[in-house]
Short mmCIF file of C-alpha atoms in Angstrom, two decimals:
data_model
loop_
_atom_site.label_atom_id
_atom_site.label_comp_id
_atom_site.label_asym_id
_atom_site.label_seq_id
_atom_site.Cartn_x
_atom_site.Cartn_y
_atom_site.Cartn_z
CA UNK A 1 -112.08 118.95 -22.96
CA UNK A 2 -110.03 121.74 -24.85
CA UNK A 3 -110.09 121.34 -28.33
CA UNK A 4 -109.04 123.16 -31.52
CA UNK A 5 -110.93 125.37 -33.77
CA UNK A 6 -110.92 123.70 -36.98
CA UNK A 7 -112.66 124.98 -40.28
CA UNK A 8 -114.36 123.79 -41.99
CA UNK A 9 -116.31 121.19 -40.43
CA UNK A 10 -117.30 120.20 -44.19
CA UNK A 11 -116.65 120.90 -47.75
CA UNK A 12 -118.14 119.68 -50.89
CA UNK A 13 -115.65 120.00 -53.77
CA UNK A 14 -115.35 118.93 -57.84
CA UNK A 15 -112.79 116.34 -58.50
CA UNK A 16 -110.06 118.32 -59.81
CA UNK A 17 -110.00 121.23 -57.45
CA UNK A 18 -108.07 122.46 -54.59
CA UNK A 19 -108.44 122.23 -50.83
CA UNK A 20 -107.82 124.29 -47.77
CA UNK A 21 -108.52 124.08 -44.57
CA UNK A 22 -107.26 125.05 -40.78
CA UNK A 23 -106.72 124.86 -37.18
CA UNK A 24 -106.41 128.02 -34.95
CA UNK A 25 -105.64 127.60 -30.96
CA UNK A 26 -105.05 130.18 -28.15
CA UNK A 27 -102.34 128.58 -26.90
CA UNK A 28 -98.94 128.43 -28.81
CA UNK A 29 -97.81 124.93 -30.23
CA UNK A 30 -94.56 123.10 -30.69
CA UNK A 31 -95.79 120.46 -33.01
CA UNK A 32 -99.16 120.50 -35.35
CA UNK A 33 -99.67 117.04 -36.61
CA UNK A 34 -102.11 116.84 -39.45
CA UNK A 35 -104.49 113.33 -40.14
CA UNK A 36 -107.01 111.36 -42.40
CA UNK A 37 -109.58 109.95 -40.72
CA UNK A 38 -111.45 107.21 -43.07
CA UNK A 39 -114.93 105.66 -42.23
CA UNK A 40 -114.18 102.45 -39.65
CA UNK A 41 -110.40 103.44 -39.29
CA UNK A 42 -108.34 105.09 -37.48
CA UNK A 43 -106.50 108.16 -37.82
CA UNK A 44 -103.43 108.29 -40.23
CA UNK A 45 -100.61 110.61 -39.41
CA UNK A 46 -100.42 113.09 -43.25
CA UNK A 47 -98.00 115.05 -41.93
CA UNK A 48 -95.60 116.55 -38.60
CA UNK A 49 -94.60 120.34 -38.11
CA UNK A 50 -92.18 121.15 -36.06
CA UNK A 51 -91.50 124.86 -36.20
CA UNK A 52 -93.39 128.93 -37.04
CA UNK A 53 -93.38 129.07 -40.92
CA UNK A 54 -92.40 125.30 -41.63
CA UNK A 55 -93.86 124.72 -44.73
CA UNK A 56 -93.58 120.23 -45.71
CA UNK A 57 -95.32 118.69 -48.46
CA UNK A 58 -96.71 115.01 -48.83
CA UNK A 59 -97.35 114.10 -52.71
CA UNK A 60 -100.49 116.47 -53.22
CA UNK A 61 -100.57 117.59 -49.39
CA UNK A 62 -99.14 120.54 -48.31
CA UNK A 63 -99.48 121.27 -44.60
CA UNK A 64 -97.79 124.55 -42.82
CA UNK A 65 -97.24 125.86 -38.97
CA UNK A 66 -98.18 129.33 -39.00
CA UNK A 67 -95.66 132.12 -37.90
CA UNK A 68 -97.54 133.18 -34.95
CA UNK A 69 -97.64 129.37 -33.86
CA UNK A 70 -101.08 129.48 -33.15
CA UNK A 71 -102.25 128.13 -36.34
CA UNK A 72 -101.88 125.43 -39.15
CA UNK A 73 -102.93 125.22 -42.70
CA UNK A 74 -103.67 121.84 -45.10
CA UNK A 75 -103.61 122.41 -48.82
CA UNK A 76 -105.05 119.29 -51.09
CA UNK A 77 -103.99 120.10 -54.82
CA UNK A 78 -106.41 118.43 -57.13
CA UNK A 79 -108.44 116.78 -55.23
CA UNK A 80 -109.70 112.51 -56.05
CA UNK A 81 -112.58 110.56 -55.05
CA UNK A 82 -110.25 109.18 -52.36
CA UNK A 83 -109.56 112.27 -50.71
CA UNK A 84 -112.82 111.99 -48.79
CA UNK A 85 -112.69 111.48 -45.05
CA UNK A 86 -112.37 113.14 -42.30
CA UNK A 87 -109.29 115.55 -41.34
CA UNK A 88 -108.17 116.15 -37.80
CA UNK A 89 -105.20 118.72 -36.92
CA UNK A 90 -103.70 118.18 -33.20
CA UNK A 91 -101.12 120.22 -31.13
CA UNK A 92 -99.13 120.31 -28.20
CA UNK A 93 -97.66 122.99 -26.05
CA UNK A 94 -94.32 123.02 -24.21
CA UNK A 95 -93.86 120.93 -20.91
CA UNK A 96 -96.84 118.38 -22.44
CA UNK A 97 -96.69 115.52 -23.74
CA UNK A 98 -100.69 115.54 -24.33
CA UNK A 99 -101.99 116.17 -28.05
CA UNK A 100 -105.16 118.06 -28.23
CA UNK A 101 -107.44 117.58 -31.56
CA UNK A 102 -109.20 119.55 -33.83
CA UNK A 103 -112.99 119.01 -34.35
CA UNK A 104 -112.29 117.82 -37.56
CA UNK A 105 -113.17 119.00 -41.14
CA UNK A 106 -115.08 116.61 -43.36
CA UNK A 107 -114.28 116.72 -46.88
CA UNK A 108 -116.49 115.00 -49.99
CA UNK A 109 -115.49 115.09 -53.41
CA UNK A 110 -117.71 114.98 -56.10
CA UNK A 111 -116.72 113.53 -59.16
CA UNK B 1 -93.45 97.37 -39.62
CA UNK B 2 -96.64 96.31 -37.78
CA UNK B 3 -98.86 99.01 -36.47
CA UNK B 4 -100.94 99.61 -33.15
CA UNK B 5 -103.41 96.77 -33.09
CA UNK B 6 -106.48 97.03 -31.34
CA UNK B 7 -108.98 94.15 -30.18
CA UNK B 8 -111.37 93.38 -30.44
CA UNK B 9 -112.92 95.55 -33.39
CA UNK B 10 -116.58 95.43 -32.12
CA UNK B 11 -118.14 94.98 -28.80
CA UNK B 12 -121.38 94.88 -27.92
CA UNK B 13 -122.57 95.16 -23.65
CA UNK B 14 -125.11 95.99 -21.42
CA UNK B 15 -125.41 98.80 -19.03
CA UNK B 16 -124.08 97.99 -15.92
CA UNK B 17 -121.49 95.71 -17.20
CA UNK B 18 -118.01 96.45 -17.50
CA UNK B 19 -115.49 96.09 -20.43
CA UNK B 20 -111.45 95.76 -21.22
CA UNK B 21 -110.10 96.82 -24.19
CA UNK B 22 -106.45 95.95 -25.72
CA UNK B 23 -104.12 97.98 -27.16
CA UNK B 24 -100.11 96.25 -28.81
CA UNK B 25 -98.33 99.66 -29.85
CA UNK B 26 -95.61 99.83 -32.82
CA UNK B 27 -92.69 97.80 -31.53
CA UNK B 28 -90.09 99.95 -29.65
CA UNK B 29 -93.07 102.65 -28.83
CA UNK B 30 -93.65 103.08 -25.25
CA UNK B 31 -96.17 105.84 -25.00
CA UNK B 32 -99.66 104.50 -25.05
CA UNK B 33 -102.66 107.49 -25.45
CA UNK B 34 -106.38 106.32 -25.25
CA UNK B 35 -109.16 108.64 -26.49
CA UNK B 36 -113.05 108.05 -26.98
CA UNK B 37 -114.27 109.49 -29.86
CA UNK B 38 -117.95 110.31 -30.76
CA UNK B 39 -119.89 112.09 -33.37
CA UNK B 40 -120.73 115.31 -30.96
CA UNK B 41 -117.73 115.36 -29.21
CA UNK B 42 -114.63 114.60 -31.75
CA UNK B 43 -111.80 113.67 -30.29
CA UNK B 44 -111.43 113.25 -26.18
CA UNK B 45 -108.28 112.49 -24.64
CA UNK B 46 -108.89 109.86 -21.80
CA UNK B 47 -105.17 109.19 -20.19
CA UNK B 48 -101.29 108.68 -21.36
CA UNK B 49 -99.17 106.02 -20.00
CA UNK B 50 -95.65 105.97 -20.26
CA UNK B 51 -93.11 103.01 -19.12
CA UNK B 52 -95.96 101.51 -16.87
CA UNK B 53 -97.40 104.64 -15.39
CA UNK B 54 -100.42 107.44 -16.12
CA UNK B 55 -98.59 110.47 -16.88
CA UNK B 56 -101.18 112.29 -18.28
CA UNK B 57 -105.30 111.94 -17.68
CA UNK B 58 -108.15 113.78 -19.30
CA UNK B 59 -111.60 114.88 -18.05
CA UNK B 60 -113.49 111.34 -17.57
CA UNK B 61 -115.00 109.95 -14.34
CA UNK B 62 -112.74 107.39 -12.27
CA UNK B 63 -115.16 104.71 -14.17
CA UNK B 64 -112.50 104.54 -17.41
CA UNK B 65 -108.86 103.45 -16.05
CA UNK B 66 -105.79 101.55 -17.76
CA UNK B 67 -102.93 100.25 -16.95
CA UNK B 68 -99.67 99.39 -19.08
CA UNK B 69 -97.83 96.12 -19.09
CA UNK B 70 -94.07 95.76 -19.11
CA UNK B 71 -94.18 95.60 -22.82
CA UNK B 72 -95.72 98.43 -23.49
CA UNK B 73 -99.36 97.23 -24.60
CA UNK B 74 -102.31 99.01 -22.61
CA UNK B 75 -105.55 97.73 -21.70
CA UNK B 76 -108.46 100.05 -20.84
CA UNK B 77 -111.40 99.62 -18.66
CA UNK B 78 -114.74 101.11 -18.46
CA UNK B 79 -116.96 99.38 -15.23
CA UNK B 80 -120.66 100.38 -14.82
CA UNK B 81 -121.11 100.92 -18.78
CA UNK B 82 -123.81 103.71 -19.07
CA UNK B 83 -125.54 104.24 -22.59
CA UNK B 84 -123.54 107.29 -22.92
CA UNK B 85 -120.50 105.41 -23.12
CA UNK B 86 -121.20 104.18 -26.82
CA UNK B 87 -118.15 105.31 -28.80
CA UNK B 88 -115.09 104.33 -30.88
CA UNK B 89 -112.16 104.12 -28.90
CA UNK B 90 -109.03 104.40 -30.40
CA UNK B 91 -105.40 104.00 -28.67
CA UNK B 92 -102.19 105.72 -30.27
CA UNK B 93 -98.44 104.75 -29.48
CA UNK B 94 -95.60 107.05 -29.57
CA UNK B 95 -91.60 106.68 -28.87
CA UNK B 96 -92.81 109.11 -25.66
CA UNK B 97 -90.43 111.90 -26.22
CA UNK B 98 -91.80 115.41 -26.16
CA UNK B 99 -93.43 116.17 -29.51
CA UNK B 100 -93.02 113.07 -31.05
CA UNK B 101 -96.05 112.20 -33.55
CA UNK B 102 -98.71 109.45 -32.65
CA UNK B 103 -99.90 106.55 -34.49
CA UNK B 104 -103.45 105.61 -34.21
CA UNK B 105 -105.15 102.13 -34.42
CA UNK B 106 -108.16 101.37 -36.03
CA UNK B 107 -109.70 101.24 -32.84
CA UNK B 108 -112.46 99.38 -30.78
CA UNK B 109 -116.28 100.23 -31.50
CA UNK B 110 -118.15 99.70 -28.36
CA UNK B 111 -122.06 99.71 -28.49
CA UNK B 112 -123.65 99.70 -24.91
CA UNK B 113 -127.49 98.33 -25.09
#
């Protein structure tokens, strides 16, 4: 199935330091959803965009929908242990209602 | 608030056999997605159902069907369980409007011997 390009698929990082990571598509999205993914759970929902150059922060997360609409950035500030898991983006296009995911970028911090 | 609650947690089957899996969504949600996820693959939208009907299907062979109750909660069935078929399966309600964010559940791990 179609899927995002999400990168990258894994990071190693020092407790402390700052994260970034993102999606890219060839299809222009409405909505970029961003989520954690920890080991035996499911997805949570970090954060919702909802429009080019929205920019919305949750506590150390900073997500935004990229002018062209065809991308999406996720900032960590100063990373923690418990930042680890897995992060998904997921869009959808107009006249959808159908989410397609990212491939996911795993992150491990090292304290 | 509750969340979307899967069941069960764990299966484990045989090939051949065939399985049902549950889905309750976040009360007043009435958009039920199901996707299989797997180490190689990530992600893979199965189908959407929305006030009792599919509205939306993805790319998987007419052995993986649902169905939605009157209430909202979705059950899924796989018959003739190949090997291949090993995956989490997770479930995630919406309200069902266009663009409206989904909530996951923790979902179902099915092992097929």
């Amino acid at each position: 199935g179609q899927q995002l390009n999400q990168s990258p698929q894994s990071m190693f990082i020092q407790e402390g330091e700052d994260v970034s990571m993102n999606c890219t598509s060839s299809s222009i999205f409405n909505t970029w959803l961003w989520y954690k993914q920890d080991p035996g759970e499911g997805p949570v929902l970090l954060i919702a965009l909802y429009k080019a150059g929205e920019l919305t922060s949750n506590g150390r997360l900073t997500a935004q929908f990229g002018i062209t609409r065809k991308d999406s950035f996720l900032n960590i500030s100063a990373s923690i242990p418990s930042d680890v898991g897995i992060y998904f983006c997921a869009g959808t296009t107009s006249g959808t209602y159908k989410y397609i995911f990212g491939t996911g970028t795993r992150l491990k911090v090292l304290a | 608030k509750a969340g979307v609650t899967q069941t069960p947690r764990y299966l484990i089957k045989t090939r051949g056999q065939q399985v049902t899996l549950s889905c309750s969504p976040i009360s007043g949600h009435r958009s039920v997605s199901w996707y299989q996820q797997t180490p190689g693959q990530g992600l893979q939208f199965l189908f959407e159902y929305f006030s009792e009907t599919q509205r939306n299907k993805g790319n998987f062979p007419g052995r993986f069907s649902g169905r939605q109750f009157s209430n909202s909660r979705s059950e899924m069935n796989v018959s003739t369980l190949e090997l291949g078929d090993s995956a989490l399966y997770l479930c995630a309600s919406s309200l069902g409007e266009r663009n409206q964010p989904q909530h996951f559940g923790d979902g179902t791990r099915l092992s097929i011997l």
